[in-house]
XYZ file of N, CA and C in Angstrom:
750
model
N 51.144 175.131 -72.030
C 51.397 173.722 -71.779
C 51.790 172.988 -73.059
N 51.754 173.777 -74.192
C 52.433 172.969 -75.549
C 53.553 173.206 -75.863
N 54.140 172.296 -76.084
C 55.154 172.487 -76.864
C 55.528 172.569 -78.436
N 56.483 172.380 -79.346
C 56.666 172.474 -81.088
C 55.403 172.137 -81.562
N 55.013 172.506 -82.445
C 54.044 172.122 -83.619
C 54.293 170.927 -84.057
N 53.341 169.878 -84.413
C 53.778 169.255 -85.573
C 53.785 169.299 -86.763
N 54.457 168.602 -87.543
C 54.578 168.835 -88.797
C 52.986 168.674 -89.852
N 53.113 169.757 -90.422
C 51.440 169.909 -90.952
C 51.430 168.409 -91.860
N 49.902 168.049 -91.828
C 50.288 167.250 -93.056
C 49.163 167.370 -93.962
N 49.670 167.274 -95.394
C 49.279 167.700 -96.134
C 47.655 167.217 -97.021
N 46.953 165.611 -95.914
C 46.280 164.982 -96.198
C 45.025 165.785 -96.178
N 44.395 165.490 -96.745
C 42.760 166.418 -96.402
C 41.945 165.298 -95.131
N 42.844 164.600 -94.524
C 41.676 163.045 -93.593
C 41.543 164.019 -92.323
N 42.281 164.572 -92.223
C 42.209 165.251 -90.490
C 43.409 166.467 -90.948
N 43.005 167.266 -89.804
C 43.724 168.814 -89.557
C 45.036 168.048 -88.449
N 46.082 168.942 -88.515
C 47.450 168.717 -87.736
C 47.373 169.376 -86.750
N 47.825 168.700 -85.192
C 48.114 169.002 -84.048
C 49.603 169.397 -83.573
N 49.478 169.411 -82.487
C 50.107 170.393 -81.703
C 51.192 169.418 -80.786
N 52.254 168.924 -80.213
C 52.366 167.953 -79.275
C 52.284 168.550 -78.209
N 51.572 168.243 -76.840
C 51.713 168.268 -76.058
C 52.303 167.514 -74.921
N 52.692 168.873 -73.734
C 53.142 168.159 -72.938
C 52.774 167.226 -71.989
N 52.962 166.073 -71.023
C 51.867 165.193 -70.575
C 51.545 165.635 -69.655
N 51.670 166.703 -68.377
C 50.854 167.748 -67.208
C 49.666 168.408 -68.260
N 49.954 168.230 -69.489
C 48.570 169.393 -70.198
C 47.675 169.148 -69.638
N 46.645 168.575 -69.466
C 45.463 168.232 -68.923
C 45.029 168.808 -67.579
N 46.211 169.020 -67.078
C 45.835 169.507 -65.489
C 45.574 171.014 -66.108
N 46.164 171.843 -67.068
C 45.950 173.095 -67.205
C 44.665 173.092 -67.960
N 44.358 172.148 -68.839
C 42.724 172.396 -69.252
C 41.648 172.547 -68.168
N 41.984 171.786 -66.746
C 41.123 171.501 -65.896
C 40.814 172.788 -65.160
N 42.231 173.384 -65.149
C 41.918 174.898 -64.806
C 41.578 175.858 -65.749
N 41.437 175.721 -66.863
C 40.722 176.377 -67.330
C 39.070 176.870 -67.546
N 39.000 175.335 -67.329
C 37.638 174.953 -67.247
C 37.047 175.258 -66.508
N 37.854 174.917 -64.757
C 37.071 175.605 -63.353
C 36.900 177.246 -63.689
N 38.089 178.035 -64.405
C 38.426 179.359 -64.860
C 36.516 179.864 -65.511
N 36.714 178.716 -66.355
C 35.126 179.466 -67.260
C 33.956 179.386 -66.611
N 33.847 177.782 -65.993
C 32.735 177.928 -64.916
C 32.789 179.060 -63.597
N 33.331 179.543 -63.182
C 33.562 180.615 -61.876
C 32.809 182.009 -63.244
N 33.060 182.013 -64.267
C 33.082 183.255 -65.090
C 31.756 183.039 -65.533
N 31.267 181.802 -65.532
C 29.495 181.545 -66.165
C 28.699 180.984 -65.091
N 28.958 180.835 -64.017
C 28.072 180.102 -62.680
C 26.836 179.508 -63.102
N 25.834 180.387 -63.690
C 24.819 180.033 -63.803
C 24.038 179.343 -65.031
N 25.178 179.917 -66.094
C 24.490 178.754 -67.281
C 24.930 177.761 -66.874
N 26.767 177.827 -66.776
C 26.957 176.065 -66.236
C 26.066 175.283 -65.398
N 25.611 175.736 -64.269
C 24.560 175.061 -63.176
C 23.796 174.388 -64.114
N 22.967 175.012 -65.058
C 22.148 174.838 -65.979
C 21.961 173.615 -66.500
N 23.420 173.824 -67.517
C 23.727 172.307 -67.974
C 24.213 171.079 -67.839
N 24.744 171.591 -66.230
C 25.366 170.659 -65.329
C 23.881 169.673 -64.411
N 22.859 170.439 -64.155
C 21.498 169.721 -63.752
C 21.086 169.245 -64.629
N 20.727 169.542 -66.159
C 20.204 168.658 -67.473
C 20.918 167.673 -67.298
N 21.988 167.369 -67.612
C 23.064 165.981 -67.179
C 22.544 165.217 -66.410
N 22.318 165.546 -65.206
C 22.288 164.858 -64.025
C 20.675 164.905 -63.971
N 19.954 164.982 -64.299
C 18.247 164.447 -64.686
C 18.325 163.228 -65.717
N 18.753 163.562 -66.699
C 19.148 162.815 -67.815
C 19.779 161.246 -67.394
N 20.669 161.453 -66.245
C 20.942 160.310 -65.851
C 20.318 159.687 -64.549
N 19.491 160.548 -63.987
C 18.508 160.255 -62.786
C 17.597 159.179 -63.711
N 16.913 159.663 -64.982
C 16.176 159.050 -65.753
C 16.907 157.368 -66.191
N 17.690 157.473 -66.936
C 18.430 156.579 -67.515
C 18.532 155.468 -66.616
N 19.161 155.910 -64.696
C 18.873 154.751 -64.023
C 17.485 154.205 -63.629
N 16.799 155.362 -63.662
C 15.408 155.121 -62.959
C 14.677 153.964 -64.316
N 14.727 154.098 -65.516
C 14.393 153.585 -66.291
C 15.252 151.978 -66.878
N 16.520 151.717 -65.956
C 16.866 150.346 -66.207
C 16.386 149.843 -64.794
N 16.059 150.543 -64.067
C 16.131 149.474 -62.790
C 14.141 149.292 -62.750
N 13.687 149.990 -63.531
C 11.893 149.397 -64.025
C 11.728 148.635 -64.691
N 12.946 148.498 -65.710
C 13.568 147.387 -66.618
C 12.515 147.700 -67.673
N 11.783 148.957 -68.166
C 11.077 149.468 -69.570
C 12.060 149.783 -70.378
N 12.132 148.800 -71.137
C 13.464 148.551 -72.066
C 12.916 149.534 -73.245
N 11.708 149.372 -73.234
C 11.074 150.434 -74.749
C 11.097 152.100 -74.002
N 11.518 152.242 -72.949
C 11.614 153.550 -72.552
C 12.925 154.040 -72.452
N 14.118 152.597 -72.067
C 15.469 153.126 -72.137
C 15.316 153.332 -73.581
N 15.449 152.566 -74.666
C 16.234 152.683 -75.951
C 15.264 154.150 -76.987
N 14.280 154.804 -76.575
C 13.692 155.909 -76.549
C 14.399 157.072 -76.393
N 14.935 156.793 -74.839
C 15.993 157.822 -74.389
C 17.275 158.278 -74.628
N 17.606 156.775 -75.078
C 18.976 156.512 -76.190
C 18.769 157.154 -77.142
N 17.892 157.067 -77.805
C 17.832 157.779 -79.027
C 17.477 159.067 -78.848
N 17.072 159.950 -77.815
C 16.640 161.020 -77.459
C 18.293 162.063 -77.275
N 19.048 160.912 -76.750
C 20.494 161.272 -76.425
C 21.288 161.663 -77.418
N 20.970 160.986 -78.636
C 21.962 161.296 -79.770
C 21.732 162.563 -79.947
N 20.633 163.250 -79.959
C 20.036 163.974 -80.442
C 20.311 165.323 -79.429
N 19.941 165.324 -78.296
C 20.184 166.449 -77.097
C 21.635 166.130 -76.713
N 22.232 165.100 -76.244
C 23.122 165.055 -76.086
C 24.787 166.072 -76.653
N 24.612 165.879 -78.105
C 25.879 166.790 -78.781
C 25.312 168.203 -78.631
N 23.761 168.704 -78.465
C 23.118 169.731 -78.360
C 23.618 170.503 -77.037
N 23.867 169.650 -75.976
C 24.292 170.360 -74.922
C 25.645 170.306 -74.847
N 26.696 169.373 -75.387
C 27.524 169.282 -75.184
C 28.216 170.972 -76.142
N 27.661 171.462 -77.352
C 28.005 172.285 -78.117
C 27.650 173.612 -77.294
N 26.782 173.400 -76.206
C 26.201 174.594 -75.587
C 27.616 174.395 -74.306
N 28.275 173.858 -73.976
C 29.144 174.225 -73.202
C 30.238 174.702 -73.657
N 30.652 174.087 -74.828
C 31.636 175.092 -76.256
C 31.596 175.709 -76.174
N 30.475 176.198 -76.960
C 30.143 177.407 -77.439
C 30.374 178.503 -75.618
N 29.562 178.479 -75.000
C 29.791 178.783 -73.562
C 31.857 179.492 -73.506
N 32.568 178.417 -73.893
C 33.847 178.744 -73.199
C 34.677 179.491 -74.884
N 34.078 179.102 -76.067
C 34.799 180.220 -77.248
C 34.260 181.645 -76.890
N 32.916 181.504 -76.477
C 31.953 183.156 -76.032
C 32.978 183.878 -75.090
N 33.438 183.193 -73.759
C 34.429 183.647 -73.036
C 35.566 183.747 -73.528
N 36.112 183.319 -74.239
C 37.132 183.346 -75.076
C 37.168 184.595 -75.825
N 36.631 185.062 -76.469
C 36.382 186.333 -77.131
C 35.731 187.419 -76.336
N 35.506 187.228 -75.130
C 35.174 188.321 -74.147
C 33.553 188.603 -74.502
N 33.222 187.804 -74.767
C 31.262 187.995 -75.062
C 30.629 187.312 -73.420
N 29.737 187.719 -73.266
C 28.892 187.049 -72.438
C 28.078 186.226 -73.289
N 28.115 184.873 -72.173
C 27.208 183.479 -72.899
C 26.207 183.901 -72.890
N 25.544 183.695 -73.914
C 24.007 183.529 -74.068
C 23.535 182.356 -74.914
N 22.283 181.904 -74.220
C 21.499 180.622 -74.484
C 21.054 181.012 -75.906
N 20.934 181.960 -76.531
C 20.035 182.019 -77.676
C 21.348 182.016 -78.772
N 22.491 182.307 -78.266
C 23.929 181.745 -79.029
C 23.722 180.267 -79.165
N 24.460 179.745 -77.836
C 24.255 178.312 -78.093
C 23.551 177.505 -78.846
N 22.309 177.789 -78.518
C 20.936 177.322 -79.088
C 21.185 177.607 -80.675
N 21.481 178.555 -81.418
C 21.936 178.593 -82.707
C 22.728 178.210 -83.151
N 23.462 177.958 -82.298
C 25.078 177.126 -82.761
C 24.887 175.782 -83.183
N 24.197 174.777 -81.786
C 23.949 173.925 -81.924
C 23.260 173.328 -82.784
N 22.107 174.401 -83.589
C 21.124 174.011 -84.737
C 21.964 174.106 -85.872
N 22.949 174.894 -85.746
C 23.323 174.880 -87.542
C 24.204 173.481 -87.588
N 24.684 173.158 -86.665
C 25.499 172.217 -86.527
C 24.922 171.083 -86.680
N 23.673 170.764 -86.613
C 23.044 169.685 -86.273
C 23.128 168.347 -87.251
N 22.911 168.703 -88.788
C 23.128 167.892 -89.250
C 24.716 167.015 -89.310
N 25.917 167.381 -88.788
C 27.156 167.021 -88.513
C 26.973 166.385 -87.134
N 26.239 166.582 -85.899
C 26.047 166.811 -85.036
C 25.732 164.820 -84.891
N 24.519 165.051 -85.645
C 23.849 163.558 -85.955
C 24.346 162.314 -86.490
N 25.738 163.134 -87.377
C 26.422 162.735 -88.177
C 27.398 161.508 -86.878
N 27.818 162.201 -86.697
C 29.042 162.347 -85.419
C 28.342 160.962 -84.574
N 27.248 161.589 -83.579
C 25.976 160.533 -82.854
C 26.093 158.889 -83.459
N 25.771 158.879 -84.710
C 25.616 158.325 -85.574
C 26.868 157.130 -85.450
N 27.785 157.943 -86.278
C 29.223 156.442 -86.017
C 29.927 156.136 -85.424
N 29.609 157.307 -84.028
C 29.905 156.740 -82.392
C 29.048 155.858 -82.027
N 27.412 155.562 -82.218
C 26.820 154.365 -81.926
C 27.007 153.223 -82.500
N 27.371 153.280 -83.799
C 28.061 152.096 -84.421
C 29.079 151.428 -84.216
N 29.700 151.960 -83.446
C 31.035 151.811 -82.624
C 30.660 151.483 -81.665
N 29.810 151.876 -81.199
C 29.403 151.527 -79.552
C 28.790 150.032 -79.813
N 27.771 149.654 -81.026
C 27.025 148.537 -80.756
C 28.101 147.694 -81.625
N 29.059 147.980 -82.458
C 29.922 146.822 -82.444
C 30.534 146.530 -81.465
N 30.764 147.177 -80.610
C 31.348 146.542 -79.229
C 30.702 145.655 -78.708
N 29.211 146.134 -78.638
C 28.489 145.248 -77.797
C 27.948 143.491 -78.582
N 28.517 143.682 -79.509
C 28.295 142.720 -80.583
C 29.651 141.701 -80.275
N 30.453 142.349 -80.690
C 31.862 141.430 -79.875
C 32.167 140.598 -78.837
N 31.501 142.073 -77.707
C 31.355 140.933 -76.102
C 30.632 140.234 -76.425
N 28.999 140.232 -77.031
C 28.204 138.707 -77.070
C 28.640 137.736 -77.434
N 29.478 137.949 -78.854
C 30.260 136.768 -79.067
C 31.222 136.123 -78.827
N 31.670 136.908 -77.499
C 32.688 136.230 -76.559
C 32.300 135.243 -75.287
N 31.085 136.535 -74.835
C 30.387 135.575 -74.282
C 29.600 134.228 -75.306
N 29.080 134.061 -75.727
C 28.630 132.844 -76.566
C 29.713 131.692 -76.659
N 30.756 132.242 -77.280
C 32.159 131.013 -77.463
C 32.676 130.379 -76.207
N 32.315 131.584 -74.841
C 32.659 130.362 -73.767
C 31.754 129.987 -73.201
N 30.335 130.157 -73.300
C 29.050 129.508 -72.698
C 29.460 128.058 -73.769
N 29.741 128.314 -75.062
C 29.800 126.406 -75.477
C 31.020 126.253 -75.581
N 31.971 126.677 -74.634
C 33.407 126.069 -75.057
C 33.311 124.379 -74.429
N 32.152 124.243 -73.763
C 32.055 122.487 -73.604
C 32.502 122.524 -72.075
N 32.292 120.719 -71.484
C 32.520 120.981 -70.063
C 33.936 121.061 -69.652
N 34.653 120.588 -70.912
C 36.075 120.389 -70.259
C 36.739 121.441 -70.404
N 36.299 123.025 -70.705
C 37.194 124.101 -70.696
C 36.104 124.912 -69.535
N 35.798 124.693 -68.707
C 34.747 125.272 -67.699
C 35.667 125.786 -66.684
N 36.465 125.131 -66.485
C 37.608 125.190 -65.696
C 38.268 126.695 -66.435
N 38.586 126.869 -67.693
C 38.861 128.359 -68.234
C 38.125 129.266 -68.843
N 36.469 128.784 -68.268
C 35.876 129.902 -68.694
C 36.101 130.908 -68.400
N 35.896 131.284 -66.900
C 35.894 132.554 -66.316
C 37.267 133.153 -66.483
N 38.318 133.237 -66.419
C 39.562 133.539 -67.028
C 39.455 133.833 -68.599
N 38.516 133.192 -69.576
C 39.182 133.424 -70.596
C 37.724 134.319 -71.241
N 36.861 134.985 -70.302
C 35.940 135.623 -70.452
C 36.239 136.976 -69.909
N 37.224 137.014 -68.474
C 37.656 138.061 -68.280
C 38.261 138.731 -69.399
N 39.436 138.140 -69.934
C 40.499 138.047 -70.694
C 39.854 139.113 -72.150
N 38.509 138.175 -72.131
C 37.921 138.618 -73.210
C 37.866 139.867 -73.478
N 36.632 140.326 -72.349
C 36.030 141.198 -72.515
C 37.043 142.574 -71.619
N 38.145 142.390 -71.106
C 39.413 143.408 -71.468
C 39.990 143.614 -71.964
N 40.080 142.231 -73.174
C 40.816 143.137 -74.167
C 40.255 144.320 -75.179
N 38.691 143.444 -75.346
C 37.765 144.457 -76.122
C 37.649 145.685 -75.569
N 37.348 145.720 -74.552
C 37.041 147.169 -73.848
C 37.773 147.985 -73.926
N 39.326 147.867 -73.687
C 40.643 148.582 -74.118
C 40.660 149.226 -75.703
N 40.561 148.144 -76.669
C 40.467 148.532 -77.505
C 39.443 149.268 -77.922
N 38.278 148.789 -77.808
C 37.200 150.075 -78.210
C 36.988 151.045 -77.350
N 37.214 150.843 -76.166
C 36.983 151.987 -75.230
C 38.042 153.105 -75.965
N 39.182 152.725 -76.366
C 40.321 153.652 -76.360
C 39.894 154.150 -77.747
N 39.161 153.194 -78.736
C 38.777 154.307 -80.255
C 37.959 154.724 -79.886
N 36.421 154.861 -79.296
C 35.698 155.698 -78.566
C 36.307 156.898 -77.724
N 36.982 156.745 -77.033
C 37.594 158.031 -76.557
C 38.387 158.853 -77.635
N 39.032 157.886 -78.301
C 40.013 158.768 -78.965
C 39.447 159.335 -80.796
N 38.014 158.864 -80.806
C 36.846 160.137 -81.784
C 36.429 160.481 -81.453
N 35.895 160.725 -80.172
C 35.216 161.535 -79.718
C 36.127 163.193 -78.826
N 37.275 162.489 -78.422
C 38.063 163.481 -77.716
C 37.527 165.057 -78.037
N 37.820 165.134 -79.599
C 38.008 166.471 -80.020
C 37.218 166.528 -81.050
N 36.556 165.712 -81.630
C 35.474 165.560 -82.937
C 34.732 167.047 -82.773
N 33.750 166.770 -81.732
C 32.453 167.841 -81.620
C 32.683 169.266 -81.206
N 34.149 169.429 -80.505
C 34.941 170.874 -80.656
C 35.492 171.300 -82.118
N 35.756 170.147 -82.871
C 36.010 170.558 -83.657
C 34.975 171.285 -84.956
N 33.976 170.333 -84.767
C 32.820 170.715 -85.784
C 32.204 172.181 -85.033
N 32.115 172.426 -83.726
C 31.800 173.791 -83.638
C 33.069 174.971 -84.428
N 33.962 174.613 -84.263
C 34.930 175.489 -84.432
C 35.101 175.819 -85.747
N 35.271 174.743 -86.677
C 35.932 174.887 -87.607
C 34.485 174.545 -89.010
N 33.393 173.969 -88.307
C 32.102 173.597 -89.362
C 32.757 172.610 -90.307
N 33.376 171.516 -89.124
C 34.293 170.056 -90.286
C 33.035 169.461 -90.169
N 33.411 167.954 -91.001
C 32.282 167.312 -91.147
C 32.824 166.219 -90.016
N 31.892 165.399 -89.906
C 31.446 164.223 -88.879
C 33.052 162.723 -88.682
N 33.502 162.668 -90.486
C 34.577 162.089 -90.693
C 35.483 162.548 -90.578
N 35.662 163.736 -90.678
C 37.099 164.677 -90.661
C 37.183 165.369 -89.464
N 36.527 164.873 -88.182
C 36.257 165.764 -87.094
C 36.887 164.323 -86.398
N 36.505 163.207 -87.142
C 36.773 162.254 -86.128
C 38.046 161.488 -86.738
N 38.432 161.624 -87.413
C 39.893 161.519 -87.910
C 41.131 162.406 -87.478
N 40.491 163.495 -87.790
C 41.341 164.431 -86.602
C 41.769 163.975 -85.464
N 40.681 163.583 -84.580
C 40.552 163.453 -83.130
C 41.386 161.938 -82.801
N 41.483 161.386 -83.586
C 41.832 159.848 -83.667
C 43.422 160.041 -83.590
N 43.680 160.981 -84.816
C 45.404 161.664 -84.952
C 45.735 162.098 -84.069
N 44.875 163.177 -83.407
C 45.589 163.868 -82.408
C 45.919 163.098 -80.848
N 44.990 162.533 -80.639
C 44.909 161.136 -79.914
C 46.223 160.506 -79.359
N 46.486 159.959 -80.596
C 47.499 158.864 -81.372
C 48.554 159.850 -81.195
N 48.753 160.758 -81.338
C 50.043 161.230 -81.439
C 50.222 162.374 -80.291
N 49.448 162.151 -79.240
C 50.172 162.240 -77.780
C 49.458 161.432 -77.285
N 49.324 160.424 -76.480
C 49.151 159.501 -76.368
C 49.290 159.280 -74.402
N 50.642 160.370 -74.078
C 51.002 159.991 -73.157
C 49.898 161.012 -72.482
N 49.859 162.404 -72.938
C 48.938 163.121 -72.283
C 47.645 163.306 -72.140
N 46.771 162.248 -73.510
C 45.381 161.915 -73.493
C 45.011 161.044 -73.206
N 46.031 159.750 -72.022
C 45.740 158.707 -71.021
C 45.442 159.324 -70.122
N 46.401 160.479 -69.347
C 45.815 160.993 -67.877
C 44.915 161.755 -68.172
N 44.725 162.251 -69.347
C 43.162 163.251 -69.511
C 42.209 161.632 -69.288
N 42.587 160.663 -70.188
C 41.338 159.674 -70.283
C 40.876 159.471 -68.387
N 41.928 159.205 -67.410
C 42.052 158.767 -66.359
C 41.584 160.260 -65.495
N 42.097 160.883 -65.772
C 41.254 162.475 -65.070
C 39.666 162.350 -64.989
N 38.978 162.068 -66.373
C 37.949 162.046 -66.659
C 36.756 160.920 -65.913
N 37.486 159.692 -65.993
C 37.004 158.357 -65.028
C 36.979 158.770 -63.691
N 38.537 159.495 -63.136
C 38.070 159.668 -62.001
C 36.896 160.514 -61.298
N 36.829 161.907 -62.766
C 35.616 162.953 -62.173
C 34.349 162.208 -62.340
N 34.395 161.633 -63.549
C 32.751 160.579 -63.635
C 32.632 159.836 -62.120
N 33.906 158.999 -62.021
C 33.095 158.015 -60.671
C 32.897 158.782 -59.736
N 33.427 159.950 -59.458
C 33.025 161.012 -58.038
C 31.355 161.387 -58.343
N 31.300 161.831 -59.410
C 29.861 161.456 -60.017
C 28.698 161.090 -59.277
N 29.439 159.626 -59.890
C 28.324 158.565 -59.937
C 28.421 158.445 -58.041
N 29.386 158.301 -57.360
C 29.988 158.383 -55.678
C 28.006 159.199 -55.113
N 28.141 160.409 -55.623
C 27.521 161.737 -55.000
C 26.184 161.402 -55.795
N 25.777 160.281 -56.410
C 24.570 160.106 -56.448
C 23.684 161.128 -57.481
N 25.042 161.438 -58.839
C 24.767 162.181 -59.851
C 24.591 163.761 -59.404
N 24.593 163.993 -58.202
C 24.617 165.430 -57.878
C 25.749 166.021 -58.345
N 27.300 165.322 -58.068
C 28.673 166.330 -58.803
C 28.836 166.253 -59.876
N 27.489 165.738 -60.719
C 27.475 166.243 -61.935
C 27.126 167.341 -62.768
N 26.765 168.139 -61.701
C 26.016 169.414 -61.543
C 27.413 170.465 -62.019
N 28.426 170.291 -60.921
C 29.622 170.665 -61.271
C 30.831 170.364 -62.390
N 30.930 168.981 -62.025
C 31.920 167.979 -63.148
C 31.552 168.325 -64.103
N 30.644 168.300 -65.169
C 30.172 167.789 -66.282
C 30.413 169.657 -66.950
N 30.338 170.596 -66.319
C 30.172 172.189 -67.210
C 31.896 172.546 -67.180
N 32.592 171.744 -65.982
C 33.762 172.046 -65.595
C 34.201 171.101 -66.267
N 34.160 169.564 -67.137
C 34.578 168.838 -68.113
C 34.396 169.232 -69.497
N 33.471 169.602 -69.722
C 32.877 170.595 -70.931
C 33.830 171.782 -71.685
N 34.074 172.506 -70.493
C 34.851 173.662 -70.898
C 36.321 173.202 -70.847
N 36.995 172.575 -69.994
C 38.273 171.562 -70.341
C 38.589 171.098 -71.713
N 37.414 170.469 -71.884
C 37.785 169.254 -73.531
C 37.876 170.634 -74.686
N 36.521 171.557 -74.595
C 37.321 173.021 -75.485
C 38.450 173.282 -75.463
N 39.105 173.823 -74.256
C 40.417 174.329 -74.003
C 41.204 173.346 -74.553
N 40.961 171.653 -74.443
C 42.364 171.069 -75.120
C 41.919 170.700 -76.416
N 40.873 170.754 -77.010
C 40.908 170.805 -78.381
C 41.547 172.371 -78.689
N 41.349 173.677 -78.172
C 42.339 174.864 -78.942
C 43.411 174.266 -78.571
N 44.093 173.546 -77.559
C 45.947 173.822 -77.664
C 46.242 172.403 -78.124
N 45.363 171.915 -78.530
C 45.760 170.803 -79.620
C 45.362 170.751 -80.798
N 44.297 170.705 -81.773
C 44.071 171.225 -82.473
C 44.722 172.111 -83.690
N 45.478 172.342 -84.698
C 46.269 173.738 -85.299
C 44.903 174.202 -86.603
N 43.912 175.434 -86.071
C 42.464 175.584 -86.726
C 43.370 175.820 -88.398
C-alpha cells in the first residue's frame, strides 16, 4: 500500500517516512484482523483489560469519586502504554514467526518503561492544556455581558471546535506512531513524537481516514456497551503496528 520513499532527512528531530497511499489504512485493518485470527487468545486478553478499565472509568464518574477517577488516571499512564506495547510486541512476535508470549511482552514493556512514562507524560500535558483552553473559553463567554448573550452559544460552539480540531489533531498526530516507535527502534519520548507528528503531516490524506476509521471502531465500542472492545481494541493495536512499519523508514 506504499508508495516512493521520502526523501531522508538529515535532522536528528524525527526518523523519515514513507508516503502513503490514502486506501492504506484499510490494509493495516487487515492486517490487524490477520494477527488477531493468528493470536485469539492473548488478544481476548487484552481486549477484556480495556474494556474493565473502562467499565471502571464510567462506573467511577457516574459515583462522581473524583479522588478515585484521577487515581485511575494516573494508574493509566502507567498500564496503559504497558498494554498498548503488549499488543506490539504481540504483532513484531508474529512478524518474525515467534509465538506471542506474555513473559515477552511483559519484558518489553519494562525496559521500555522509563520512555514509556516519558511519552504518558507530554501527552497529558497536552491533554490538560486543552482542557485549560476550553475553560477559558468557556469563562470569556459566561462574562461576555448581557448584550452578547444573544452570541454566546454560537461563539462557544465556535470555540470549543476550533480547539478540539486543533488539539485533537496534535494528540492524534504524537501519538499515531510514537509508542511503535519506541518499541521498535528504543527512541526516546521526543523523537518518537516528532517522528509521529512528521509522518502525520506528511500524509495527511491517509491518517484522516485512519483518524475516522478509528472514531468509527471506538463509537461501535462505546454502541455495544464496551463489550466490542474486546475485539476492536487487539484488532486496533495490531493495525497502528502494521502502519507504523509501512510508514515509518527504521
Amino acid at each position: 500500500m506504499n508508495s516512493s520513499d521520502s526523501d531522508k532527512n538529515d535532522s536528528p528531530l524525527y526518523a523519515p517516512c514513507r508516503d502513503l497511499m490514502i486506501d492504506a489504512p484499510f490494509g493495516w485493518l487487515q492486517k490487524g484482523w490477520q494477527d488477531f485470527r493468528r493470536a485469539p487468545w492473548h488478544s481476548l486478553i487484552y481486549g477484556a483489560i480495556f474494556a474493565v478499565i473502562g467499565w471502571l472509568l464510567i462506573y467511577l464518574s457516574w459515583t462522581s469519586e473524583s479522588y478515585l477517577l484521577v487515581a485511575l488516571f494516573i494508574c493509566l499512564l502507567v498500564v496503559g502504554p504497558a498494554l498498548a506495547f503488549g499488543l506490539y510486541d504481540i504483532s513484531q512476535q508474529l512478524e518474525q514467526n515467534h509465538n506471542p508470549s506474555f513473559r515477552h511482552e511483559r519484558s518489553k514493556a519494562l525496559h521500555e518503561m522509563g520512555h514509556e512514562l516519558m511519552l504518558a507524560l507530554l501527552l497529558s500535558l497536552m491533554f490538560m492544556f486543552l482542557l485549560i483552553l476550553i475553560s477559558i473559553v468557556i469563562n470569556v463567554v459566561t462574562i461576555s455581558g448581557q448584550s452578547a448573550a444573544s452570541a454566546a452559544v454560537p461563539l462557544s460552539n465556535t470555540g470549543f471546535l476550533v480547539i478540539a480540531v486543533i488539539f485533537g489533531g496534535l494528540l492524534f498526530g504524537a501519538s499515531s506512531f510514537a509508542l511503535p516507535m519506541i518499541l521498535d527502534q528504543d527512541a526516546d519520548a521526543m523523537t518518537a513524537i516528532t517522528t509521529s507528528l512528521h509522518a502525520v503531516w506528511a500524509n495527511k490524506s491517509a491518517l484522516a481516514l485512519w483518524a475516522m476509521l478509528v472514531l468509527a471502531l471506538t463509537a461501535v465500542g462505546f454502541a455495544t456497551a464496551l463489550i466490542g472492545f474486546v475485539l476492536i481494541v487487539p484488532v486496533l493495536g495490531y493495525s497502528t503496528w502494521h502502519a507504523y512499519r509501512e510508514t515509518i523508514i527504521s
